Every structure is written in C-alpha cells, then in structure tokens.
Coordinates of C-alpha atoms in Angstrom, one line a residue:
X1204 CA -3.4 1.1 45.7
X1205 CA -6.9 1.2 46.2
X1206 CA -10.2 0.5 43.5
X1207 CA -10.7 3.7 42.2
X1208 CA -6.6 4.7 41.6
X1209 CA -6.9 1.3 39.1
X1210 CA -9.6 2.3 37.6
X1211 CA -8.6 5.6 36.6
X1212 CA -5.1 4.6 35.6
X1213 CA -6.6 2.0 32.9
X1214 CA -9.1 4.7 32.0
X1215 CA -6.0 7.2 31.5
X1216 CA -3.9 4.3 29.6
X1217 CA -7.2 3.7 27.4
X1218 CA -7.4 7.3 26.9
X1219 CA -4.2 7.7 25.5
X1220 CA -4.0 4.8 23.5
X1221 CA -7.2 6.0 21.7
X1222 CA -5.4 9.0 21.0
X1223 CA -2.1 7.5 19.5
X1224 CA -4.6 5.5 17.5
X1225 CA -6.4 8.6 15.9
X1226 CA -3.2 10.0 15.2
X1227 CA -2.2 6.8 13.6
X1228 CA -4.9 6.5 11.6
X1229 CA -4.2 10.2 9.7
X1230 CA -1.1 9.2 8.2
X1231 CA -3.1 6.7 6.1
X1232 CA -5.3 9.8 5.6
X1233 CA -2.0 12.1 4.5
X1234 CA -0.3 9.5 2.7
X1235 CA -2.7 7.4 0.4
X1236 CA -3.5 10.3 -1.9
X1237 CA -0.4 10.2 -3.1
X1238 CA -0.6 6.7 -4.3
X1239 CA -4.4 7.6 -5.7
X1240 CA -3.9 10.9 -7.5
X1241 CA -0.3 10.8 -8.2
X1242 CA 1.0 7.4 -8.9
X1243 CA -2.5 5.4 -10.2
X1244 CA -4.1 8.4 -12.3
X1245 CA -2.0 10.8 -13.6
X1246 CA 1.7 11.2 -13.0
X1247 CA 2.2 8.0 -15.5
X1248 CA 0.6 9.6 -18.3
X1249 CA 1.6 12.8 -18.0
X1250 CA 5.0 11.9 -17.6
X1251 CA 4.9 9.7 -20.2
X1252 CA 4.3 13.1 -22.6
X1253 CA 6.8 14.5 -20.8
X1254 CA 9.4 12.4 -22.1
X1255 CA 8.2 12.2 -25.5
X1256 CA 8.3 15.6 -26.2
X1257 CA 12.2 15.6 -25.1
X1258 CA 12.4 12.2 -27.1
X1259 CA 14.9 11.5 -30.9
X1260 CA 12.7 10.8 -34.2
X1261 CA 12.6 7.2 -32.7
X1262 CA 10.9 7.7 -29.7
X1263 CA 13.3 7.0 -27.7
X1264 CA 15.1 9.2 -24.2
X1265 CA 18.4 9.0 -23.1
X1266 CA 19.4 9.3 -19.4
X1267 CA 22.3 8.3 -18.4
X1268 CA 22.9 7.7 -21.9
X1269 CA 20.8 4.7 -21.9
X1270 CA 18.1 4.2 -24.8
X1271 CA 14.9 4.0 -23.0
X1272 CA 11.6 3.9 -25.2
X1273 CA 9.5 6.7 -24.2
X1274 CA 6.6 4.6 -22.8
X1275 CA 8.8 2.3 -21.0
X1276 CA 10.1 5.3 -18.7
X1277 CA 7.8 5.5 -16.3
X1278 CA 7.6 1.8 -15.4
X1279 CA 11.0 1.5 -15.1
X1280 CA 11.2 4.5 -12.6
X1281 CA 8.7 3.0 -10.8
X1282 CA 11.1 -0.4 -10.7
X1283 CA 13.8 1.9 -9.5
X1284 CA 12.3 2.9 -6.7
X1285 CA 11.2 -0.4 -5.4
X1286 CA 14.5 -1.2 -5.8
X1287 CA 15.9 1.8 -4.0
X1288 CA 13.2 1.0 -1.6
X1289 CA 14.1 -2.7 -0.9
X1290 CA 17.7 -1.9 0.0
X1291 CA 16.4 1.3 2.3
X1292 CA 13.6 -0.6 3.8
X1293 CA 15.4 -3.2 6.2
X1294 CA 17.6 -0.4 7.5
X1295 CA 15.0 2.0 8.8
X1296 CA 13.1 -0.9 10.1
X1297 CA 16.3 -2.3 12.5
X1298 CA 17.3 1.5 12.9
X1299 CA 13.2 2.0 14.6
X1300 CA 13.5 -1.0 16.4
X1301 CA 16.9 -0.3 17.4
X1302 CA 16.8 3.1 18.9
X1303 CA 12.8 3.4 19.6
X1304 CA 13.0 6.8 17.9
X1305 CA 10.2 6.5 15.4
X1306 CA 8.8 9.2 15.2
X1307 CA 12.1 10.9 13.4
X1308 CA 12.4 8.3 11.0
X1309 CA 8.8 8.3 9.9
X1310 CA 9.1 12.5 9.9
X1311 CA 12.1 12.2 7.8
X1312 CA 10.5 9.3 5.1
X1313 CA 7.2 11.1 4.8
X1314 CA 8.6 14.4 4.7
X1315 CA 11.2 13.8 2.1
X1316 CA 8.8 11.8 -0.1
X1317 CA 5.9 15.1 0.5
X1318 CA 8.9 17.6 -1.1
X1319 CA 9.7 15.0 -4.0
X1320 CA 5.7 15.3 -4.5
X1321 CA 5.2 19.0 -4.2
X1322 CA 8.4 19.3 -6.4
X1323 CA 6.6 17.7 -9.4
X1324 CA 4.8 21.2 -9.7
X1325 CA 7.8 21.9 -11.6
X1326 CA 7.5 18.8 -14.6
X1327 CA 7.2 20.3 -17.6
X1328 CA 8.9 21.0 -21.0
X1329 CA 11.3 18.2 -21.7
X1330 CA 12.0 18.2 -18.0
X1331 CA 11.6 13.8 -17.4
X1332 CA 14.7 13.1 -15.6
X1333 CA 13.2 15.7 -13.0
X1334 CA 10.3 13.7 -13.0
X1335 CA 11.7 10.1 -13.3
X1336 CA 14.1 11.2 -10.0
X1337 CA 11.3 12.9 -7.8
X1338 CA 8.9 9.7 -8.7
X1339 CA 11.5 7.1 -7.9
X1340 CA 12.3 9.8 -4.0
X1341 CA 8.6 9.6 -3.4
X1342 CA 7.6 6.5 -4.4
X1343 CA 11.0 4.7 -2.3
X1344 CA 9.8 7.4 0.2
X1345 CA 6.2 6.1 1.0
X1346 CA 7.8 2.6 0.8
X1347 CA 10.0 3.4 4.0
X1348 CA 7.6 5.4 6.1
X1349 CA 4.7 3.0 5.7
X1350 CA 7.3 0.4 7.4
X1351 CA 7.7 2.7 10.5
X1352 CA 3.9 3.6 10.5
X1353 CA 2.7 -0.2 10.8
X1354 CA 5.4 -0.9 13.2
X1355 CA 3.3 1.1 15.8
X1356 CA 0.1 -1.3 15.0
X1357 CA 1.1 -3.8 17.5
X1358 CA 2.3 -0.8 19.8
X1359 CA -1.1 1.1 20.0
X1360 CA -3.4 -1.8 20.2
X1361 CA -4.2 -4.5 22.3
X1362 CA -4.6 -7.8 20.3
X1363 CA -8.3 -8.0 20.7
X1364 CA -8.8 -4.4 18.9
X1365 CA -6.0 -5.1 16.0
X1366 CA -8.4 -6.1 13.3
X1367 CA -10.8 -2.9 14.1
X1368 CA -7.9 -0.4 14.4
X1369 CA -6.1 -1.6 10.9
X1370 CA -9.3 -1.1 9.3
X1371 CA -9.9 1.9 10.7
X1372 CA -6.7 3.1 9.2
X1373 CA -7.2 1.7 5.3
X1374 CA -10.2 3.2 5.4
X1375 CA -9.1 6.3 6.4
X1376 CA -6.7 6.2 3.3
X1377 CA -9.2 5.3 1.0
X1378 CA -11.4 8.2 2.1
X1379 CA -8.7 10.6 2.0
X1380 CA -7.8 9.5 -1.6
X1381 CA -11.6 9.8 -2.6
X1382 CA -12.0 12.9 -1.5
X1383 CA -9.0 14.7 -3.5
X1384 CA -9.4 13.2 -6.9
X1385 CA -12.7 14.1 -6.4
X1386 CA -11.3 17.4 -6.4
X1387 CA -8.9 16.7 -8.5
X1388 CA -11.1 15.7 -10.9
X1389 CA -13.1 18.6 -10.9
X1390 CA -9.8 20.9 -12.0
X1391 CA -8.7 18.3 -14.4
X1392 CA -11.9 18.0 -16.6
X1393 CA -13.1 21.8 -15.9
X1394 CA -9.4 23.5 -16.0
X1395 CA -10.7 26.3 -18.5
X1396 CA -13.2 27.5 -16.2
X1397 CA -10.1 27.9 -13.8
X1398 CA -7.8 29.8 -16.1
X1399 CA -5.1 27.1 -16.5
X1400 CA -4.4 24.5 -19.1
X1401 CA -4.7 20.7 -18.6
X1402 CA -0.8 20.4 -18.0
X1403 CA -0.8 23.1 -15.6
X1404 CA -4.1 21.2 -14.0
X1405 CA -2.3 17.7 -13.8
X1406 CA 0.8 19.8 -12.0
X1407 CA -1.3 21.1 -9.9
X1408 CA -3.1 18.0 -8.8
X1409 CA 0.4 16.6 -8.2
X1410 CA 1.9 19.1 -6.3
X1411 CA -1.3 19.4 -4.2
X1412 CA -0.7 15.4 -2.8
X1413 CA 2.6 16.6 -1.9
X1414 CA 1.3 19.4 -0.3
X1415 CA -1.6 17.4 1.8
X1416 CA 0.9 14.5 2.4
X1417 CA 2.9 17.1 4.3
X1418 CA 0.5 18.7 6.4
X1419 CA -1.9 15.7 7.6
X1420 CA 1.6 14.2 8.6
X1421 CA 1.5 16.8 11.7
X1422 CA -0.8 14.7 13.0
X1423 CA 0.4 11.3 13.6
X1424 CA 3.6 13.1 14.6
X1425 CA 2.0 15.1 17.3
X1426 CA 0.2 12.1 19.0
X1427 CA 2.0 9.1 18.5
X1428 CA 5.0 8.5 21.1
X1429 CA 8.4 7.0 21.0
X1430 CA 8.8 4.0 23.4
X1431 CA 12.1 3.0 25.2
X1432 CA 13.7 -0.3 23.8
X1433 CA 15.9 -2.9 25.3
X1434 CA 19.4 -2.8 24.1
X1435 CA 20.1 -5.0 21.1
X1436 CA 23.1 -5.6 19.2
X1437 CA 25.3 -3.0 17.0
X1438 CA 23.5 -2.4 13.0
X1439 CA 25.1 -3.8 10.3
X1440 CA 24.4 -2.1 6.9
X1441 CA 23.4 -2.4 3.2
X1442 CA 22.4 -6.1 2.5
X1443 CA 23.6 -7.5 5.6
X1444 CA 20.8 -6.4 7.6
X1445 CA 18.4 -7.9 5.1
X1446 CA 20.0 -10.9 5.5
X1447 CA 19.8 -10.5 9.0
X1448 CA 16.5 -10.2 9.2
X1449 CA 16.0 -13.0 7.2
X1450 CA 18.4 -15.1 9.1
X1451 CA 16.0 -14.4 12.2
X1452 CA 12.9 -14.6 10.2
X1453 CA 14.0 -18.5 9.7
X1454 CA 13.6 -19.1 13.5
X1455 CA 10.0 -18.3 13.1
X1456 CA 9.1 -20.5 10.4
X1457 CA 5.2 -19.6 10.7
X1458 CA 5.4 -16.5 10.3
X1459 CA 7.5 -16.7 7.2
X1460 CA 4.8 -19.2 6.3
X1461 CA 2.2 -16.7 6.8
X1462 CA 4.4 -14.2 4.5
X1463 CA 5.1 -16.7 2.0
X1464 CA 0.6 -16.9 1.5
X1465 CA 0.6 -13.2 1.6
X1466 CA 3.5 -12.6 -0.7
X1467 CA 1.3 -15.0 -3.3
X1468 CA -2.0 -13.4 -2.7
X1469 CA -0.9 -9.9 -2.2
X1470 CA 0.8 -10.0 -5.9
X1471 CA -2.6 -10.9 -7.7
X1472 CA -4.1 -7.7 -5.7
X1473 CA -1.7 -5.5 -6.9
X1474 CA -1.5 -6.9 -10.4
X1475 CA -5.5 -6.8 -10.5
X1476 CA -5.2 -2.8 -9.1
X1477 CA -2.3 -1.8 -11.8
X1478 CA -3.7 -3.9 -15.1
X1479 CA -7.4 -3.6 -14.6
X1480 CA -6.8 -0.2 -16.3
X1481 CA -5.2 -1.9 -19.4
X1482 CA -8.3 -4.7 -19.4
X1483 CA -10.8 -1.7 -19.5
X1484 CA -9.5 0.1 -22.1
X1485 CA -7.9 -2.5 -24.4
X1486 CA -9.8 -5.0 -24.1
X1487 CA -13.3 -3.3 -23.5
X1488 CA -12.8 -0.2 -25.2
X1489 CA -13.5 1.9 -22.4
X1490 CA -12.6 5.7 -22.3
X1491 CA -10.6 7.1 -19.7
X1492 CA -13.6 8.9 -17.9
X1493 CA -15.1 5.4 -17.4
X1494 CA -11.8 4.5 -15.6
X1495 CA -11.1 6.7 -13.7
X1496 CA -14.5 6.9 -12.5
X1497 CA -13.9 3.1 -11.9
X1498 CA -11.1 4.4 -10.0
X1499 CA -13.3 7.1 -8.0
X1500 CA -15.9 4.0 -7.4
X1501 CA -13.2 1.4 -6.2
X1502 CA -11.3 3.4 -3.0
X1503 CA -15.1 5.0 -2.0
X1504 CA -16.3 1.3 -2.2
X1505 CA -12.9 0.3 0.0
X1506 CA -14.1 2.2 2.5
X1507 CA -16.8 0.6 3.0
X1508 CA -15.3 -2.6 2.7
X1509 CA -12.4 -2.3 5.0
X1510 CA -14.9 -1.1 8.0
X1511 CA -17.2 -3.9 7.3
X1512 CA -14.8 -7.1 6.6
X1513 CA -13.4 -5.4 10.2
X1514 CA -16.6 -6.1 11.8
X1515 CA -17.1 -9.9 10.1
X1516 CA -13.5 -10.6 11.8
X1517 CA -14.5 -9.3 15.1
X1518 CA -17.2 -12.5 14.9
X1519 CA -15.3 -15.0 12.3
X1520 CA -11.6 -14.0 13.2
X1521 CA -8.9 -12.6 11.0
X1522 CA -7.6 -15.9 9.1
X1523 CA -11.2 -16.8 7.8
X1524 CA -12.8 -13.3 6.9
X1525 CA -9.6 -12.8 5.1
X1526 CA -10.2 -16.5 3.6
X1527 CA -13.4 -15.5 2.6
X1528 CA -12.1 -12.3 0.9
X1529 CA -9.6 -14.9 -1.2
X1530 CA -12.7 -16.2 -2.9
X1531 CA -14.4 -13.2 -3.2
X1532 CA -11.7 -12.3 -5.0
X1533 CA -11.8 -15.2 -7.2
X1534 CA -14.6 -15.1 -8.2
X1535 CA -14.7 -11.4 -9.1
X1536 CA -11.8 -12.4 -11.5
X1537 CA -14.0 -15.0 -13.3
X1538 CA -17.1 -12.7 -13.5
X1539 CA -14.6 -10.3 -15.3
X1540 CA -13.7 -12.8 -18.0
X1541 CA -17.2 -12.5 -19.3
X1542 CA -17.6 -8.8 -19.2
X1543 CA -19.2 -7.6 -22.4
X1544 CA -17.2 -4.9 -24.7
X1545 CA -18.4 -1.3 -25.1
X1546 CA -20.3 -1.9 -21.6
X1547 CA -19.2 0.2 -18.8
X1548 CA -21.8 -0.5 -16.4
X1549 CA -20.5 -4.1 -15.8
X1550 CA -16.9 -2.5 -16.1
X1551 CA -18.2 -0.5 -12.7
X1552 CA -20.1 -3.7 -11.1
X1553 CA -16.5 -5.4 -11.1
X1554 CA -15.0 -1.9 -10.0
X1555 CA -17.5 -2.6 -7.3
X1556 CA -16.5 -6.2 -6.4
X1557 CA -12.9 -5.2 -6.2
X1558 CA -13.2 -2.1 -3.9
X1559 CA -15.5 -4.1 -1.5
X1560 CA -12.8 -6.6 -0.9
X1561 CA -9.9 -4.9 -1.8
X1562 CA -9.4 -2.7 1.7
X1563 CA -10.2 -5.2 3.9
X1564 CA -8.2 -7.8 2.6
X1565 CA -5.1 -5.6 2.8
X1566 CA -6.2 -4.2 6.7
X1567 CA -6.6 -7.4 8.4
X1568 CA -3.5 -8.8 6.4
X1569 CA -1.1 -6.1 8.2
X1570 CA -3.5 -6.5 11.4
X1571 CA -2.7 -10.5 11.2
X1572 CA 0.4 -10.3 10.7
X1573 CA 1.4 -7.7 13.6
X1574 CA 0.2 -10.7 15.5
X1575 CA 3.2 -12.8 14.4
X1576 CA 6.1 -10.5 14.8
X1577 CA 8.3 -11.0 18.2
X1578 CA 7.9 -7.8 20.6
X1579 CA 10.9 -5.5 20.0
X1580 CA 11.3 -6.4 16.0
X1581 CA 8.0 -4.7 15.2
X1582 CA 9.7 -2.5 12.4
X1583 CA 12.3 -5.0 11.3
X1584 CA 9.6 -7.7 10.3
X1585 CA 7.5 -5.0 8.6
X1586 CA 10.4 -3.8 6.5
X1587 CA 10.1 -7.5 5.3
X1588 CA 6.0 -7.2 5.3
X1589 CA 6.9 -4.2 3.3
X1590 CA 8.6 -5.7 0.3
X1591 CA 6.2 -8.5 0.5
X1592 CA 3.7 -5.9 -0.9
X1593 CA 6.0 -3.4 -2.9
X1594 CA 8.9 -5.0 -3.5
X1595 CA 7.9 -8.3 -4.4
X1596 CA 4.5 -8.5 -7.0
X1597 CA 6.7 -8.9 -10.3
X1598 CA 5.3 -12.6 -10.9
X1599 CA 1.7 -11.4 -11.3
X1600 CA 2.6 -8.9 -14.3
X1601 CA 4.9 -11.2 -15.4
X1602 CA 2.2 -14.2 -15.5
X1603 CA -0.4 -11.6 -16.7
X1604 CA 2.0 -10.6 -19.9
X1605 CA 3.1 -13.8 -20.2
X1606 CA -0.3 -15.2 -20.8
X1607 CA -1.7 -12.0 -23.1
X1608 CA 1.3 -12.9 -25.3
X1609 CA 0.6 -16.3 -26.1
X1610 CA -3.0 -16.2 -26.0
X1611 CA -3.4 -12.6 -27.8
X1612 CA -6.2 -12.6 -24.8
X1613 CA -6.5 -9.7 -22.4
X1614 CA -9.3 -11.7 -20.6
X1615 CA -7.1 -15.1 -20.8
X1616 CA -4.8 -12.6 -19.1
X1617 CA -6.9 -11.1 -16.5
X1618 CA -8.3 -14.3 -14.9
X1619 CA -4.9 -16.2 -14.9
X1620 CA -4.5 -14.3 -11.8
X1621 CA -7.3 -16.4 -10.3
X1622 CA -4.2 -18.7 -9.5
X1623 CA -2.7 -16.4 -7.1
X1624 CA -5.7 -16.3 -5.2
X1625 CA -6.1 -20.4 -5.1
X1626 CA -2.3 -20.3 -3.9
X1627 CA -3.0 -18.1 -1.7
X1628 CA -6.1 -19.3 0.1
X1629 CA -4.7 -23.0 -0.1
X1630 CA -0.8 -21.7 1.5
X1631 CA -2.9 -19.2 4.5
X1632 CA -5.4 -22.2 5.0
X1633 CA -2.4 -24.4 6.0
X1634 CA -1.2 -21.9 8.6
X1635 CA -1.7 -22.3 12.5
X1636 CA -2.1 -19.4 13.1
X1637 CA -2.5 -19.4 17.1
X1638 CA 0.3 -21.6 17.3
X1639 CA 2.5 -19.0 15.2
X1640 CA 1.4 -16.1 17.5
X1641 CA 2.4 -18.2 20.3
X1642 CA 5.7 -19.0 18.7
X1643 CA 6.5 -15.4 18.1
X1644 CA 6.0 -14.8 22.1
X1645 CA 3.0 -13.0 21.7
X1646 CA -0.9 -13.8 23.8
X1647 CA -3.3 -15.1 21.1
X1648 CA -6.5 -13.1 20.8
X1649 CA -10.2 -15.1 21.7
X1650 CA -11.0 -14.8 18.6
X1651 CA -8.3 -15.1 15.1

C-alpha cells in the first residue's frame, strides 16, 4: 500500500470522525433545554399551582390515594424519576454495549422523553397527575439517553482530543439552553402582547423543549454510527445487572476510586445549581426576575467556561484543571456567605463564578472518566457515571437542610457545601490516574 493510499485513508477516518463528533455534539444542543426551561425554571412552579388548585381545604393532593402536600409534589416526582431512572439506567447501558445498536436505544430514550415534554402542552386545570407522570417519563428519559450518548465519547475520539470534544459538547448544551429561555423569556414576561395568558405562555414554553428536543435529535441520529461488538455473555435483568456491573466495577478499583471523588463533588454542584434559587430569594430577598436572569447569566457564562477550562487541560491535563475548578468552586461558596441582602448585582457576580466553572467541571469529568472505562463496557460504566450525577446527590440537600434547620441560617447552609468540594478535591487528588487508565486496558494520553 503505497504513501499516498495511507494518507488519504487517515484523512477519510479523520473526516468521519469529525463528523460523528458534530453530530454528537447536537444532542447536548437538543436535549439540555429541557433541563434549562423545563425542569430549572418553570415546570416546578407551575405545576406546583397546578396541584393546588385540584388540592382539599388543607392543601393537600391525593394520588394514589396518598396525602401529598401540594408543594412537596413536584420534588417527589422528580425523586420518582431518579428512581425509575436508576433501575432503567444499567439495562440500557449492558443492552448498548451488548448489541452495539445504539443508535435505537438512544432514538427510543430521547424520543420518548421529547413526547412526555411536548405532552405537557396539555397541563392545566387540576390536571397534576398528568404532569407529575409526564415529568417523572421525561426526566427518567433524559437520564437513560444521556447514558447511551456519552457512551460514544470514548468511541468518536482519540484520547488526545477527549477533553476538547467533551467540552465542545457542554457547551453546546449550555448555548442551546440560553438561547430558548431567552425566547422563552420574551413570551413569558410579554405574553399579552402575544394574545395568550401566562399559563398558556408557561405551556407553551414547555411544550416547545419537547418540541426542539425532538427535532435536533435527527442529528446525532443521522451521523453517529453503530459499531460491531464482540460477543459477551447472556443479560440478566432488573437489579441483577446493577449488581453486575458493580461486581465488575470492583475489579477496577481506580476507577471506582475516581467515581467515589466525583460522586462527592458532583453532589455539591448539583445541590449549589438546585438551592442557589432558595439562597437568592429567601435569604437575599431577590425577585424572581433577578433569578432567572441569574439563571440566563450562569449557562451563557458556562459556555464560555466549558471551552476555556478545555483549552487549560490541553496544557495542565484533565485531573489538575479540574482540581483547579474544585477550589474555584470553593471559594465561590465562601464569597457567597458574605453576599449582602437586597443586592442583586453581587447575587449575579456569584451567578458569574458559578457558570464559569460549572461547565467545564462537568465536561472534563465525563471526558476523564471515558478514560477509565475498559473498551467494550463504554455504556455499562456510564449507566453507573449516570447515577453518580442523577441518581446519587441526596446528601448535599440533605446536609444543606440539615444545617438551615439547626442553624436557622440559609448562608450557614449554603457554604456547608464547601465540604463537598474539600472531599472532593482531597479523594480525586489521591487518584493515579495514568495508572487507572492503564488498568482499565486503555493508552494513557501525553498529557492527563
């Protein structure tokens, strides 16, 4: 084969892997507005009125016959998906690995969660169980495609280009979800000059995430490929499959090590991204403009963020830019113990802080740890990766509760989470990281 032939087969393989990568990247773009418009700003609150107009003269719903105060209903949705989630999860992950047939398995996840979105067109009245069931389809449905989808990571990209196409992706989300509140925004707070009422507004901004999360999907879809896989023993089902992914897991005791730091650190993130909310307006009397123009600020900012802590790993590696990020965090935490009431400019300088770190943290996480997982179990280990970041951060609510109840403190509360982020740092410090890439039979990159 001469000179030339070589060099325009690794052109054509280089080609193509470009291409699977910019399709991969637009299923960030289809699916993240759904957890910016829908699940962070307004499907809480608007099916939290919902429920209390079909609630008894003590506040309270009934499904299933349970007593369920109206504002616990939508939290407790949101626990049933992770739930539903968490026993779905590991099955689609060995099922991906098992028959190579991703493609169909992320189609039927994101489609399936897109129709529970669009559906929520149709919440209104006393109409909450309608709700409560599409949330808990969409939100176990994003849960179980975003396993398949990172499963390709390792597939599309050559160790050396991980970091850069991971970012990439989160930052394609984050744009994506900027760009439709804005919009969203725009026919919330000026739905008179559109002829419809704010409920009809929120249903509309709901429905249209569905509606997006659909059609951007044809993307990935159309340029990502399935990949043959070596034959691999029978499935098993239900709980046994999580076990036996655990089970296997425990051979690679690094890379559970590695999940162990992110399971810690990744629970302050998300408790930091679902009580900041509470912090503003409870304990700084903010209005909800100001948040959710903090919320507007933080996933433009995380943009930004993701491409640039990219580039930093590129020259410091993975492990330390996402080190780095770990104090970053901290001490965005402390600064926010010290935010003035009745302020909102410093309410945005922390939104600031926590959208520059808060999408590249997250990218080069899931770029790390597609480093660590054997070749031919990329979707079984990211089921567990999965839960690790949506079916695991109870502790940091708990903690952050915990502490507001004994202390009466929302800013006691807040920066108790600082611990999370020591633990963290401290637990990923202690991995070695090229030898756990080398355990899990993979080539460790110049530069990690």
């Amino acid at each position: 084969m001469g000179t030339d032939t070589v060099r325009a087969q690794v052109a054509d393989e280089a080609a193509g892997r470009r291409r699977e990568q910019r399709g991969w990247y637009f299923y960030d773009w289809a699916c993240s507005v759904y957890s910016t418009s829908v699940l962070t700003v307004f499907l809480g609150p608007y099916l939290t009125s919902v429920a209390r107009s079909a609630a008894d003269a003590d506040g309270f719903v009934h499904p299933l016959g349970i007593p369920v105060r109206v504002g616990s209903f939508f939290a407790y949705c949101v626990s049933a998906s992770v739930i539903v989630a968490i026993l779905v999860m590991p099955l689609a992950g060995a099922a991906a690995d098992r028959t190579g047939r991703k493609k169909r398995l992320l189609a039927a996840a994101a489609y399936t969660g897109a129709a529970a979105t669009t559906g929520l067109f149709f919440l209104d009245g006393h109409r909450y169980l309608l709700g409560g069931f599409l949330l808990i389809v969409a939100n176990a449905s994003v849960a179980v495609s975003m396993v398949v989808y990172n499963s390709y990571l390792p597939q599309i990209a050559p160790p050396e280009e991980r970091d850069a196409v991971s970012s990439r992706g989160w930052a394609f989300g984050y744009a994506a979800g900027s760009l439709v509140l804005i919009a969203n925004l725009v026919l919330f707070t000026a739905h008179g000059s559109f002829g419809v009422s704010e409920a009809t507004a929120v249903r509309i901004c709901l429905a249209s995430a569905g509606l997006w999360w659909g059609l951007f999907t044809l993307v990935p879809l159309r340029r990502l490929r399935d990949r043959r896989t070596a034959a691999v023993a029978p499935p098993v089902h239900g709980w046994r499959q999580l076990a036996a992914t655990v089970r296997d897991m425990r051979g690679k005791p690094l890379t559970l090590a590695f999940l162990l730091a992110y399971l810690v650190y990744n629970d302050g993130i998300q408790t930091v991204i679902s009580q900041a909310s509470v912090y503003g307006s409870e304990e700084l009397g903010l209005g909800q403009s100001t948040l959710i123009t903090a919320v507007l600020m933080v996933q433009v900012l995380a943009v930004a963020g993701a491409l640039g802590m990219g580039r930093l790993a590129r020259t410091y590696g993975a492990k330390r830019t996402i080190l780095g990020s770990l104090v970053a965090w901290t001490v965005t935490l402390a600064a926010g113990f010290f935010l003035p009431a009745g302020r909102p400019v410093w309410f945005f300088v922390l939104a600031a802080g926590i959208g520059l770190v808060l999408g590249g943290s997250q990218a080069l996480s899931r770029s790390l740890f597609s480093h660590l997982v054997p070749p031919g179990k990329e979707a079984e280990y990211f089921s567990a990766y999965e839960m690790s970041d949506r079916g695991m951060s109870w502790l940091g609510p708990l903690l952050f509760g915990v502490t507001y109840q004994l202390t009466g403190s929302y800013r006691d509360a807040i920066v108790s989470l600082v611990a999370f982020f020591v633990i963290g740092f401290v637990l990923l410090a202690r991995v070695p990281v090229g030898r756990a890439i080398r355990d899990a039979g993979n080539p460790v990159p110049d530069r990690i």
